[in-house]
Coordinates of C-alpha atoms in Angstrom, one line a residue:
M1 CA 93.7 102.4 107.8
T2 CA 95.3 101.1 104.6
S3 CA 93.3 101.5 101.4
T4 CA 93.8 99.2 98.4
E5 CA 93.3 100.0 94.7
T6 CA 93.4 97.6 91.8
I7 CA 94.4 98.6 88.3
D8 CA 94.2 96.3 85.3
L9 CA 97.1 96.8 82.8
T10 CA 96.7 95.3 79.4
V11 CA 100.1 94.3 77.9
S12 CA 100.2 93.7 74.1
G13 CA 102.1 90.8 72.6
V14 CA 104.9 93.1 71.5
E15 CA 105.2 94.7 75.0
A16 CA 105.2 91.3 76.6
R17 CA 108.5 90.5 74.8
S18 CA 110.2 93.4 76.7
I19 CA 110.4 93.4 80.4
A20 CA 111.4 97.1 80.2
S21 CA 108.2 98.0 78.5
I22 CA 106.2 96.3 81.2
A23 CA 108.2 98.0 83.9
N24 CA 107.7 101.4 82.2
K25 CA 104.0 100.9 82.1
A26 CA 103.9 99.8 85.8
V27 CA 106.0 102.8 86.9
Q28 CA 103.6 105.2 85.1
K29 CA 100.6 103.7 87.0
I30 CA 102.6 103.7 90.3
E31 CA 103.4 107.4 89.8
E32 CA 99.8 108.2 89.1
F33 CA 98.8 106.2 92.3
A34 CA 101.4 107.9 94.4
S35 CA 100.3 111.4 93.1
R36 CA 96.7 110.7 94.2
H37 CA 98.0 109.8 97.7
G38 CA 100.4 112.8 98.1
C39 CA 103.6 110.8 97.6
S40 CA 104.6 112.0 94.1
G41 CA 108.3 112.7 93.8
Q42 CA 109.2 111.1 97.1
F43 CA 110.7 108.0 95.4
D44 CA 113.4 107.5 92.7
K45 CA 111.5 106.4 89.6
T46 CA 114.7 105.2 87.9
K47 CA 115.6 103.0 90.9
L48 CA 111.9 101.7 91.0
K49 CA 112.0 100.9 87.3
D50 CA 115.4 99.1 87.7
D51 CA 114.0 97.2 90.8
L52 CA 110.9 96.2 88.8
I53 CA 112.9 94.9 85.9
I54 CA 114.9 92.7 88.3
F55 CA 111.7 91.7 90.1
L56 CA 109.9 90.9 86.8
A57 CA 112.9 89.0 85.4
K58 CA 113.2 86.8 88.4
R59 CA 109.4 86.0 88.3
D60 CA 109.2 85.2 84.6
A61 CA 107.5 88.4 83.7
L62 CA 105.8 86.9 80.6
H63 CA 103.4 85.1 82.9
L64 CA 103.2 87.6 85.8
E65 CA 99.5 88.2 86.6
E66 CA 99.5 90.4 89.7
L67 CA 102.0 92.7 91.5
Q68 CA 101.4 94.5 94.8
I69 CA 102.8 98.0 95.3
S70 CA 102.7 99.6 98.8
I71 CA 103.2 103.2 99.7
L72 CA 104.7 103.4 103.2
G73 CA 104.2 105.9 105.9
D74 CA 107.6 107.6 105.1
G75 CA 106.6 108.1 101.5
S76 CA 108.7 105.3 100.1
V77 CA 107.4 102.6 97.8
G78 CA 107.6 98.9 98.3
V79 CA 107.2 96.3 95.5
G80 CA 106.0 92.8 96.1
G81 CA 104.3 91.2 99.1
V82 CA 107.1 91.8 101.5
V83 CA 107.6 95.4 102.7
T84 CA 109.2 96.9 105.8
G85 CA 107.5 99.9 107.4
K86 CA 103.9 101.0 107.9
R87 CA 101.8 100.6 104.8
T88 CA 99.4 103.4 104.1
N89 CA 98.1 102.5 100.7
D90 CA 98.3 99.5 98.4
L91 CA 98.1 99.3 94.7
I92 CA 97.5 95.9 93.0
L93 CA 98.5 95.8 89.4
R94 CA 96.9 93.0 87.5
F95 CA 98.5 92.2 84.1
G96 CA 96.5 90.9 81.2
Y97 CA 98.2 89.9 78.0
S98 CA 96.3 90.6 74.8
N99 CA 97.0 91.2 71.1
D100 CA 93.8 93.2 70.6
G101 CA 94.2 95.6 73.5
R102 CA 91.4 94.2 75.6
F103 CA 92.0 93.1 79.2
F104 CA 91.1 89.6 79.9

């Protein structure tokens, strides 16, 4: 059975100007999620960050509100709603943009 977890990420106005900052924050949360599900170290964090940067750039990251991350049966990580393989756990990252640090 697939479990789903939702994490709210607050992105400051300064961070929202940098896709790389958003990707770094997302990779940290993905790594924490993977560790809780026994998949830590089974994926290339640099490649994941690079993939996220491309993903975010193509989807106008400054207005991205939600991103689905799936941990697959083989320990790999899929980003976005389309994944190949058996999903074991899903992480939904919800992005909120704020200058005062509060999620909205």
